[in-house]
mmCIF file of C-alpha atoms in Angstrom:
data_model
loop_
_atom_site.group_PDB
_atom_site.id
_atom_site.type_symbol
_atom_site.label_atom_id
_atom_site.label_comp_id
_atom_site.label_asym_id
_atom_site.label_seq_id
_atom_site.Cartn_x
_atom_site.Cartn_y
_atom_site.Cartn_z
ATOM 1 C CA MET A 107 19.147 1.195 12.317
ATOM 2 C CA ALA A 108 17.808 3.551 9.660
ATOM 3 C CA LYS A 109 14.182 4.481 9.291
ATOM 4 C CA SER A 110 12.443 4.016 5.942
ATOM 5 C CA ARG A 111 9.584 5.823 4.249
ATOM 6 C CA GLY A 112 6.243 4.475 5.424
ATOM 7 C CA THR A 113 7.548 3.356 8.815
ATOM 8 C CA SER A 114 8.681 4.703 12.138
ATOM 9 C CA GLY A 115 11.291 3.136 14.363
ATOM 10 C CA PRO A 116 13.749 0.701 12.778
ATOM 11 C CA SER A 117 13.144 0.144 9.095
ATOM 12 C CA PRO A 118 11.729 -3.212 7.938
ATOM 13 C CA GLU A 119 14.576 -3.437 5.423
ATOM 14 C CA GLY A 120 17.122 -2.972 8.203
ATOM 15 C CA VAL A 121 15.407 -5.496 10.449
ATOM 16 C CA LEU A 122 15.262 -7.995 7.587
ATOM 17 C CA GLN A 123 18.954 -7.432 6.867
ATOM 18 C CA ASP A 124 19.764 -8.174 10.503
ATOM 19 C CA MET A 125 17.664 -11.337 10.378
ATOM 20 C CA LYS A 126 19.494 -12.549 7.279
ATOM 21 C CA ALA A 127 22.786 -11.873 9.062
ATOM 22 C CA GLY A 128 21.645 -14.069 11.947
ATOM 23 C CA LYS A 129 20.983 -11.174 14.335
ATOM 24 C CA LEU A 130 17.688 -12.312 15.794
ATOM 25 C CA ALA A 131 15.851 -10.642 18.672
ATOM 26 C CA PRO A 132 13.769 -12.528 21.257
ATOM 27 C CA ILE A 133 10.705 -10.330 20.635
ATOM 28 C CA TYR A 134 9.347 -8.569 17.543
ATOM 29 C CA PHE A 135 6.273 -6.367 17.731
ATOM 30 C CA LEU A 136 5.164 -5.527 14.179
ATOM 31 C CA GLN A 137 2.302 -3.039 14.060
ATOM 32 C CA GLY A 138 0.589 -0.439 11.900
ATOM 33 C CA ASP A 139 -1.549 0.356 8.897
ATOM 34 C CA GLU A 140 0.651 -1.203 6.176
ATOM 35 C CA PRO A 141 0.458 -5.011 6.380
ATOM 36 C CA TYR A 142 3.034 -5.543 3.614
ATOM 37 C CA TYR A 143 6.000 -4.956 5.928
ATOM 38 C CA ILE A 144 4.455 -6.981 8.739
ATOM 39 C CA ASP A 145 4.053 -9.932 6.359
ATOM 40 C CA LEU A 146 7.540 -9.395 4.908
ATOM 41 C CA LEU A 147 9.205 -9.819 8.297
ATOM 42 C CA SER A 148 6.934 -12.465 9.803
ATOM 43 C CA ASP A 149 7.072 -14.577 6.626
ATOM 44 C CA TYR A 150 10.873 -14.529 6.704
ATOM 45 C CA ILE A 151 10.902 -15.718 10.315
ATOM 46 C CA GLU A 152 8.267 -18.378 9.603
ATOM 47 C CA GLN A 153 10.024 -19.699 6.514
ATOM 48 C CA GLN A 154 13.727 -19.217 7.154
ATOM 49 C CA VAL A 155 14.688 -19.212 10.838
ATOM 50 C CA LEU A 156 14.115 -22.914 11.501
ATOM 51 C CA SER A 157 14.877 -25.856 9.258
ATOM 52 C CA GLU A 158 12.006 -28.037 8.105
ATOM 53 C CA SER A 159 13.005 -30.758 10.555
ATOM 54 C CA GLU A 160 13.047 -28.262 13.448
ATOM 55 C CA LYS A 161 9.665 -26.688 12.688
ATOM 56 C CA GLY A 162 7.588 -29.709 13.741
ATOM 57 C CA PHE A 163 8.446 -29.367 17.431
ATOM 58 C CA ASN A 164 9.659 -25.785 17.611
ATOM 59 C CA GLN A 165 7.398 -23.556 15.555
ATOM 60 C CA MET A 166 3.993 -22.532 16.820
ATOM 61 C CA VAL A 167 1.509 -20.301 14.979
ATOM 62 C CA LEU A 168 -1.235 -18.788 17.134
ATOM 63 C CA TYR A 169 -4.122 -16.492 16.184
ATOM 64 C CA GLY A 170 -4.934 -13.578 18.428
ATOM 65 C CA LYS A 171 -8.668 -14.114 18.821
ATOM 66 C CA ASP A 172 -8.054 -17.681 20.059
ATOM 67 C CA ALA A 173 -5.026 -16.952 22.241
ATOM 68 C CA PRO A 174 -5.191 -14.974 25.488
ATOM 69 C CA MET A 175 -1.877 -13.565 26.684
ATOM 70 C CA ALA A 176 -1.247 -16.344 29.214
ATOM 71 C CA THR A 177 -1.506 -18.966 26.435
ATOM 72 C CA ILE A 178 0.920 -17.066 24.230
ATOM 73 C CA LEU A 179 3.470 -16.583 26.996
ATOM 74 C CA ASN A 180 3.217 -20.205 28.152
ATOM 75 C CA GLN A 181 4.254 -21.194 24.622
ATOM 76 C CA ALA A 182 7.029 -18.589 24.628
ATOM 77 C CA ARG A 183 8.466 -19.991 27.893
ATOM 78 C CA ARG A 184 8.826 -23.512 26.489
ATOM 79 C CA PHE A 185 12.353 -24.669 25.770
ATOM 80 C CA PRO A 186 13.144 -25.854 22.226
ATOM 81 C CA MET A 187 13.458 -29.557 21.440
ATOM 82 C CA MET A 188 16.558 -30.653 19.501
ATOM 83 C CA SER A 189 17.071 -27.100 18.297
ATOM 84 C CA GLU A 190 18.816 -23.935 19.458
ATOM 85 C CA ARG A 191 15.599 -21.935 19.358
ATOM 86 C CA GLN A 192 11.855 -22.028 18.908
ATOM 87 C CA VAL A 193 9.550 -19.605 17.064
ATOM 88 C CA VAL A 194 6.142 -18.441 18.326
ATOM 89 C CA LEU A 195 4.199 -16.413 15.762
ATOM 90 C CA VAL A 196 1.083 -14.560 16.882
ATOM 91 C CA LYS A 197 -0.944 -13.593 13.820
ATOM 92 C CA GLU A 198 -3.850 -11.129 14.079
ATOM 93 C CA ALA A 199 -2.335 -10.014 17.381
ATOM 94 C CA GLN A 200 -4.679 -7.017 17.417
ATOM 95 C CA GLU A 201 -7.419 -9.547 18.284
ATOM 96 C CA ILE A 202 -5.744 -10.875 21.452
ATOM 97 C CA PRO A 203 -8.694 -10.674 23.879
ATOM 98 C CA ASP A 204 -6.801 -9.266 26.868
ATOM 99 C CA LEU A 205 -4.105 -7.200 25.130
ATOM 100 C CA ALA A 206 -6.012 -4.025 25.993
ATOM 101 C CA LYS A 207 -6.736 -5.164 29.551
ATOM 102 C CA GLU A 208 -4.530 -4.483 32.557
ATOM 103 C CA GLU A 209 -3.856 -8.159 33.323
ATOM 104 C CA GLY A 210 -2.849 -8.967 29.731
ATOM 105 C CA LYS A 211 -0.604 -5.917 29.503
ATOM 106 C CA ARG A 212 0.986 -6.725 32.867
ATOM 107 C CA LEU A 213 1.763 -10.295 31.790
ATOM 108 C CA LEU A 214 3.344 -9.142 28.531
ATOM 109 C CA GLU A 215 5.350 -6.357 30.187
ATOM 110 C CA SER A 216 6.767 -8.869 32.649
ATOM 111 C CA TYR A 217 7.807 -11.268 29.877
ATOM 112 C CA VAL A 218 9.260 -8.526 27.669
ATOM 113 C CA LYS A 219 11.537 -7.416 30.510
ATOM 114 C CA ASN A 220 12.889 -10.955 30.910
ATOM 115 C CA PRO A 221 12.276 -12.997 27.733
ATOM 116 C CA LEU A 222 13.477 -16.548 27.171
ATOM 117 C CA PRO A 223 16.563 -16.107 24.941
ATOM 118 C CA SER A 224 15.892 -19.315 22.997
ATOM 119 C CA THR A 225 12.402 -18.135 21.892
ATOM 120 C CA ILE A 226 11.641 -15.763 19.030
ATOM 121 C CA LEU A 227 8.211 -14.310 19.824
ATOM 122 C CA VAL A 228 6.569 -12.362 16.989
ATOM 123 C CA PHE A 229 3.410 -10.271 17.270
ATOM 124 C CA CYS A 230 1.713 -9.373 13.942
ATOM 125 C CA HIS A 231 -0.469 -6.476 15.077
ATOM 126 C CA LYS A 232 -2.071 -5.274 11.832
ATOM 127 C CA TYR A 233 -4.032 -2.079 11.125
ATOM 128 C CA LYS A 234 -3.596 -0.795 14.684
ATOM 129 C CA THR A 235 -0.829 0.594 16.882
ATOM 130 C CA LEU A 236 -0.334 0.590 20.608
ATOM 131 C CA ASP A 237 -0.663 3.895 22.417
ATOM 132 C CA GLY A 238 2.937 5.110 22.446
ATOM 133 C CA ARG A 239 2.368 6.752 25.823
ATOM 134 C CA SER A 240 1.396 3.479 27.498
ATOM 135 C CA ALA A 241 3.723 1.598 29.827
ATOM 136 C CA LEU A 242 3.555 -1.475 27.548
ATOM 137 C CA ALA A 243 4.637 0.494 24.477
ATOM 138 C CA LYS A 244 7.563 2.001 26.392
ATOM 139 C CA VAL A 245 8.684 -1.395 27.672
ATOM 140 C CA LEU A 246 8.498 -2.854 24.156
ATOM 141 C CA ASP A 247 10.466 0.071 22.727
ATOM 142 C CA LYS A 248 13.201 -0.534 25.290
ATOM 143 C CA HIS A 249 13.445 -4.326 25.198
ATOM 144 C CA ALA A 250 12.018 -5.516 21.855
ATOM 145 C CA VAL A 251 12.236 -4.739 18.149
ATOM 146 C CA VAL A 252 9.185 -2.616 17.354
ATOM 147 C CA VAL A 253 8.408 -1.773 13.726
ATOM 148 C CA THR A 254 5.514 0.628 13.115
ATOM 149 C CA THR A 255 4.293 0.819 9.531
ATOM 150 C CA LYS A 256 2.236 3.529 7.857
ATOM 151 C CA LYS A 257 0.402 3.681 4.542
ATOM 152 C CA LEU A 258 2.378 5.509 1.884
ATOM 153 C CA TYR A 259 1.003 8.713 0.395
ATOM 154 C CA ASP A 260 0.159 8.509 -3.307
ATOM 155 C CA ASN A 261 3.112 10.700 -4.292
ATOM 156 C CA GLN A 262 5.495 8.324 -2.483
ATOM 157 C CA LEU A 263 4.413 5.254 -4.449
ATOM 158 C CA PRO A 264 6.502 5.682 -7.641
ATOM 159 C CA ASP A 265 9.696 5.987 -5.569
ATOM 160 C CA TRP A 266 8.713 2.913 -3.532
ATOM 161 C CA ILE A 267 8.050 0.951 -6.736
ATOM 162 C CA GLU A 268 11.395 2.038 -8.159
ATOM 163 C CA GLN A 269 13.251 0.947 -5.013
ATOM 164 C CA HIS A 270 11.330 -2.332 -4.770
ATOM 165 C CA ILE A 271 12.111 -3.242 -8.381
ATOM 166 C CA LYS A 272 15.735 -2.209 -7.887
ATOM 167 C CA SER A 273 15.933 -4.640 -4.950
ATOM 168 C CA THR A 274 15.114 -7.468 -7.396
ATOM 169 C CA GLY A 275 18.050 -6.510 -9.613
ATOM 170 C CA ASN A 276 15.807 -4.919 -12.254
ATOM 171 C CA THR A 277 14.972 -1.302 -13.061
ATOM 172 C CA VAL A 278 11.871 0.654 -14.110
ATOM 173 C CA ASP A 279 11.375 3.864 -16.031
ATOM 174 C CA PRO A 280 9.456 6.683 -14.281
ATOM 175 C CA LYS A 281 6.385 6.440 -16.506
ATOM 176 C CA ALA A 282 5.967 2.724 -15.816
ATOM 177 C CA ALA A 283 6.343 3.294 -12.064
ATOM 178 C CA TYR A 284 3.725 6.041 -12.231
ATOM 179 C CA MET A 285 1.332 3.791 -14.167
ATOM 180 C CA LEU A 286 1.657 1.016 -11.602
ATOM 181 C CA ALA A 287 1.086 3.480 -8.765
ATOM 182 C CA GLU A 288 -2.002 5.033 -10.343
ATOM 183 C CA TYR A 289 -3.517 1.755 -11.540
ATOM 184 C CA ILE A 290 -2.971 -0.327 -8.405
ATOM 185 C CA GLY A 291 -2.867 2.302 -5.660
ATOM 186 C CA ASN A 292 -1.116 2.103 -2.302
ATOM 187 C CA ASP A 293 -1.708 -1.597 -1.650
ATOM 188 C CA LEU A 294 1.970 -2.548 -1.371
ATOM 189 C CA SER A 295 1.269 -6.282 -1.248
ATOM 190 C CA ARG A 296 -0.643 -6.116 -4.523
ATOM 191 C CA LEU A 297 2.009 -3.874 -6.077
ATOM 192 C CA ALA A 298 4.744 -6.331 -5.117
ATOM 193 C CA ASN A 299 2.703 -9.262 -6.471
ATOM 194 C CA GLU A 300 2.069 -7.509 -9.797
ATOM 195 C CA VAL A 301 5.768 -6.722 -10.152
ATOM 196 C CA GLN A 302 6.650 -10.326 -9.354
ATOM 197 C CA LYS A 303 4.173 -11.659 -11.939
ATOM 198 C CA LEU A 304 5.488 -9.220 -14.542
ATOM 199 C CA LEU A 305 9.114 -10.249 -13.959
ATOM 200 C CA LEU A 306 8.233 -13.941 -14.366
ATOM 201 C CA ASN A 307 7.905 -13.210 -18.085
ATOM 202 C CA PHE A 308 11.635 -12.498 -18.390
ATOM 203 C CA SER A 309 14.594 -14.816 -17.884
ATOM 204 C CA GLU A 310 17.109 -11.968 -17.675
ATOM 205 C CA LYS A 311 17.211 -8.652 -15.825
ATOM 206 C CA VAL A 312 15.091 -5.997 -17.531
ATOM 207 C CA LYS A 313 14.144 -2.349 -17.419
ATOM 208 C CA ILE A 314 10.365 -2.263 -17.056
ATOM 209 C CA ASP A 315 8.683 0.248 -19.338
ATOM 210 C CA SER A 316 5.085 1.358 -19.824
ATOM 211 C CA ALA A 317 4.530 -1.114 -22.689
ATOM 212 C CA MET A 318 5.448 -4.016 -20.383
ATOM 213 C CA VAL A 319 3.085 -2.715 -17.710
ATOM 214 C CA GLN A 320 0.255 -2.462 -20.226
ATOM 215 C CA LYS A 321 0.958 -5.946 -21.579
ATOM 216 C CA TYR A 322 1.555 -7.913 -18.397
ATOM 217 C CA VAL A 323 -0.471 -6.068 -15.756
ATOM 218 C CA GLY A 324 -3.617 -6.030 -17.853
ATOM 219 C CA ILE A 325 -3.952 -2.335 -18.555
ATOM 220 C CA SER A 326 -5.565 -1.708 -21.946
ATOM 221 C CA LYS A 327 -3.174 0.260 -24.169
ATOM 222 C CA GLU A 328 -5.801 2.738 -25.358
ATOM 223 C CA TYR A 329 -8.623 2.483 -22.850
ATOM 224 C CA ASN A 330 -7.470 3.030 -19.287
ATOM 225 C CA THR A 331 -7.685 5.686 -16.592
ATOM 226 C CA PHE A 332 -4.407 7.281 -17.722
ATOM 227 C CA GLU A 333 -5.757 7.801 -21.232
ATOM 228 C CA LEU A 334 -9.016 9.103 -19.770
ATOM 229 C CA GLN A 335 -7.008 11.611 -17.728
ATOM 230 C CA LYS A 336 -5.187 12.762 -20.867
ATOM 231 C CA ALA A 337 -8.440 13.099 -22.801
ATOM 232 C CA LEU A 338 -10.037 15.108 -20.009
ATOM 233 C CA ALA A 339 -6.971 17.322 -19.688
ATOM 234 C CA VAL A 340 -7.267 18.492 -23.311
ATOM 235 C CA ARG A 341 -11.064 18.194 -23.361
ATOM 236 C CA ASP A 342 -11.019 15.555 -26.094
ATOM 237 C CA VAL A 343 -14.731 14.700 -25.936
ATOM 238 C CA VAL A 344 -14.607 11.910 -28.556
ATOM 239 C CA LYS A 345 -11.693 10.065 -26.950
ATOM 240 C CA ALA A 346 -13.108 10.428 -23.437
ATOM 241 C CA ASN A 347 -16.448 8.976 -24.532
ATOM 242 C CA GLN A 348 -14.756 6.076 -26.323
ATOM 243 C CA ILE A 349 -12.873 5.219 -23.148
ATOM 244 C CA VAL A 350 -16.006 5.404 -20.992
ATOM 245 C CA GLN A 351 -17.871 3.156 -23.439
ATOM 246 C CA TYR A 352 -15.009 0.655 -23.149
ATOM 247 C CA PHE A 353 -15.254 0.848 -19.352
ATOM 248 C CA GLU A 354 -18.997 0.171 -19.590
ATOM 249 C CA GLY A 355 -18.326 -2.981 -21.612
ATOM 250 C CA ASN A 356 -15.552 -4.172 -19.270
ATOM 251 C CA PRO A 357 -16.871 -3.408 -15.786
ATOM 252 C CA LYS A 358 -14.754 -6.005 -13.999
ATOM 253 C CA SER A 359 -11.501 -4.477 -15.272
ATOM 254 C CA ASN A 360 -12.714 -0.920 -14.812
ATOM 255 C CA PRO A 361 -15.247 -0.749 -11.959
ATOM 256 C CA ALA A 362 -16.993 2.609 -11.764
ATOM 257 C CA ILE A 363 -16.156 3.126 -8.102
ATOM 258 C CA LEU A 364 -12.404 2.931 -8.848
ATOM 259 C CA VAL A 365 -12.662 5.196 -11.907
ATOM 260 C CA ILE A 366 -14.533 7.747 -9.807
ATOM 261 C CA ALA A 367 -11.876 7.544 -7.075
ATOM 262 C CA PHE A 368 -9.182 8.083 -9.716
ATOM 263 C CA LEU A 369 -11.000 11.158 -11.061
ATOM 264 C CA PHE A 370 -11.428 12.556 -7.555
ATOM 265 C CA SER A 371 -7.686 12.218 -6.978
ATOM 266 C CA TYR A 372 -6.937 13.898 -10.315
ATOM 267 C CA TYR A 373 -9.163 16.927 -9.837
ATOM 268 C CA SER A 374 -8.083 17.272 -6.208
ATOM 269 C CA LYS A 375 -4.521 17.598 -7.473
ATOM 270 C CA LEU A 376 -5.622 20.250 -9.971
ATOM 271 C CA LEU A 377 -7.289 22.177 -7.143
ATOM 272 C CA LEU A 378 -4.099 21.977 -5.068
ATOM 273 C CA LEU A 379 -2.032 23.237 -8.010
ATOM 274 C CA HIS A 380 -4.374 26.200 -8.525
ATOM 275 C CA HIS A 381 -4.214 26.968 -4.815
ATOM 276 C CA GLN A 382 -0.400 26.895 -4.908
ATOM 277 C CA LYS A 383 -0.355 28.818 -8.224
ATOM 278 C CA ALA A 384 1.849 26.085 -9.671
ATOM 279 C CA TYR A 385 1.520 26.631 -13.405
ATOM 280 C CA HIS A 386 4.919 25.479 -14.665
ATOM 281 C CA GLU A 387 6.316 21.978 -15.049
ATOM 282 C CA GLY A 388 8.885 22.318 -12.271
ATOM 283 C CA GLU A 389 6.371 23.851 -9.863
ATOM 284 C CA VAL A 390 3.828 21.096 -10.555
ATOM 285 C CA ALA A 391 6.485 18.417 -10.004
ATOM 286 C CA LYS A 392 7.486 19.997 -6.691
ATOM 287 C CA VAL A 393 3.942 20.427 -5.355
ATOM 288 C CA LEU A 394 2.780 16.934 -6.340
ATOM 289 C CA GLY A 395 6.098 15.219 -5.622
ATOM 290 C CA MET A 396 6.306 13.557 -9.007
ATOM 291 C CA HIS A 397 8.645 13.224 -11.974
ATOM 292 C CA PRO A 398 8.639 16.252 -14.337
ATOM 293 C CA PHE A 399 7.588 14.113 -17.324
ATOM 294 C CA VAL A 400 4.348 13.287 -15.485
ATOM 295 C CA ALA A 401 3.956 16.834 -14.173
ATOM 296 C CA LYS A 402 3.846 18.348 -17.662
ATOM 297 C CA GLU A 403 0.671 16.381 -18.402
ATOM 298 C CA TYR A 404 -1.131 18.564 -15.834
ATOM 299 C CA LEU A 405 -0.362 21.826 -17.652
ATOM 300 C CA PRO A 406 -3.147 21.658 -20.308
ATOM 301 C CA ALA A 407 -5.655 20.676 -17.612
ATOM 302 C CA LEU A 408 -4.691 23.707 -15.535
ATOM 303 C CA ARG A 409 -5.396 25.906 -18.561
ATOM 304 C CA ASN A 410 -8.658 24.144 -19.461
ATOM 305 C CA TYR A 411 -10.086 23.920 -15.946
ATOM 306 C CA PRO A 412 -9.994 27.159 -13.939
ATOM 307 C CA PRO A 413 -10.392 26.895 -10.147
ATOM 308 C CA GLN A 414 -14.179 27.413 -10.193
ATOM 309 C CA LYS A 415 -14.664 24.624 -12.725
ATOM 310 C CA VAL A 416 -12.395 22.281 -10.752
ATOM 311 C CA VAL A 417 -14.473 22.862 -7.613
ATOM 312 C CA GLN A 418 -17.665 22.210 -9.584
ATOM 313 C CA ASN A 419 -16.168 19.035 -11.053
ATOM 314 C CA ILE A 420 -15.245 17.714 -7.616
ATOM 315 C CA SER A 421 -18.887 18.251 -6.664
ATOM 316 C CA TRP A 422 -20.011 16.260 -9.727
ATOM 317 C CA ILE A 423 -17.564 13.475 -8.818
ATOM 318 C CA HIS A 424 -18.929 13.355 -5.274
ATOM 319 C CA GLN A 425 -22.455 13.024 -6.675
ATOM 320 C CA ALA A 426 -21.347 10.210 -9.008
ATOM 321 C CA ASP A 427 -19.720 8.452 -6.053
ATOM 322 C CA LEU A 428 -23.014 8.507 -4.148
ATOM 323 C CA GLN A 429 -24.822 7.201 -7.240
ATOM 324 C CA SER A 430 -22.344 4.344 -7.717
ATOM 325 C CA LYS A 431 -22.939 3.294 -4.100
ATOM 326 C CA GLY A 432 -26.732 3.412 -4.519
ATOM 327 C CA ILE A 433 -27.185 6.224 -2.022
ATOM 328 C CA ILE A 434 -28.843 8.486 -4.595
ATOM 329 C CA GLY A 435 -30.020 8.118 -8.175
ATOM 330 C CA GLY A 436 -32.107 4.972 -8.049
ATOM 331 C CA SER A 437 -31.267 2.176 -10.504
ATOM 332 C CA ILE A 438 -28.953 4.103 -12.852
ATOM 333 C CA SER A 439 -26.209 1.823 -14.244
ATOM 334 C CA ASP A 440 -22.499 2.321 -13.579
ATOM 335 C CA GLY A 441 -21.896 2.895 -17.279
ATOM 336 C CA GLN A 442 -24.516 5.636 -17.380
ATOM 337 C CA ILE A 443 -23.086 7.230 -14.245
ATOM 338 C CA LEU A 444 -19.640 7.461 -15.870
ATOM 339 C CA LYS A 445 -21.031 8.794 -19.155
ATOM 340 C CA GLU A 446 -22.981 11.546 -17.414
ATOM 341 C CA LEU A 447 -20.011 12.368 -15.196
ATOM 342 C CA VAL A 448 -17.537 12.711 -18.049
ATOM 343 C CA PHE A 449 -19.997 14.945 -19.931
ATOM 344 C CA LYS A 450 -20.385 17.207 -16.883
ATOM 345 C CA LEU A 451 -16.626 17.335 -16.285
ATOM 346 C CA MET A 452 -15.933 18.716 -19.755
ATOM 347 C CA HIS A 453 -18.940 21.017 -20.215
#
């Protein structure tokens, strides 16, 4: 089974394909930092494996903090009633009280080596992973389906968005994928939800473009972080100040802490490009792992912000971050923080 970006071990897509083909394993251990894939697989099992009439007697949902290992395995050893199989889903499995204790691990190891074939036991172990060197992890690797998920890097997001939209039978242009990645970030669940909401506006298959993203995802056409980035790149003081004033008047849509994080990411990329001496479109695209049409937008910024100024700007951004969190600066408003920051960045 092939691996996929953002995971190790069998890919979630491959595991899901097997499930849809009726190839079900007796034990799934879904773990890692990216909950999207854990939900994708566990939701399919919860919703699709049993019929509605079978679920009443044969589907059990447990929550880790309330279910010691003995309780979970007692449920797993039950035989199904009027059904070929039963499903036992353990959500928040990272909270199982004795999972990290010798007795709990011993009980699970014993069951994993000899599971009840008519039970599908699913552990949703979010935001954590087992120690791969442990005996339990090795037993699971040998006898169960273990999917380990990792957060995607920022430069991997546009490709993920493109593939996700392609899986729905639609397509997306590179600029729109980049906008979604920059605006929403690496929360795959939120990205998938925004794509789903956007596609609800169309009855036929579409190619998503930047105008659709602006219209249906709630990104202002003129006043957003992308336009602020462009204004900063060319040192357009008037435009940058107009955008910041808009942010000040719409704090819920443009919270200062997220704008500051966006600016930190932007200037960090400029610093990396200077360090790599990447001053041409192709070089920028290669270093940042992005489409050339996006890469070219970094060229004026590289000319306007030499390395020393980029370092100074990152320092200003760090200071603004501390101010926005109330660590320094007293009662200064978020709008004022952004105005002062943008002035310092360009002067």
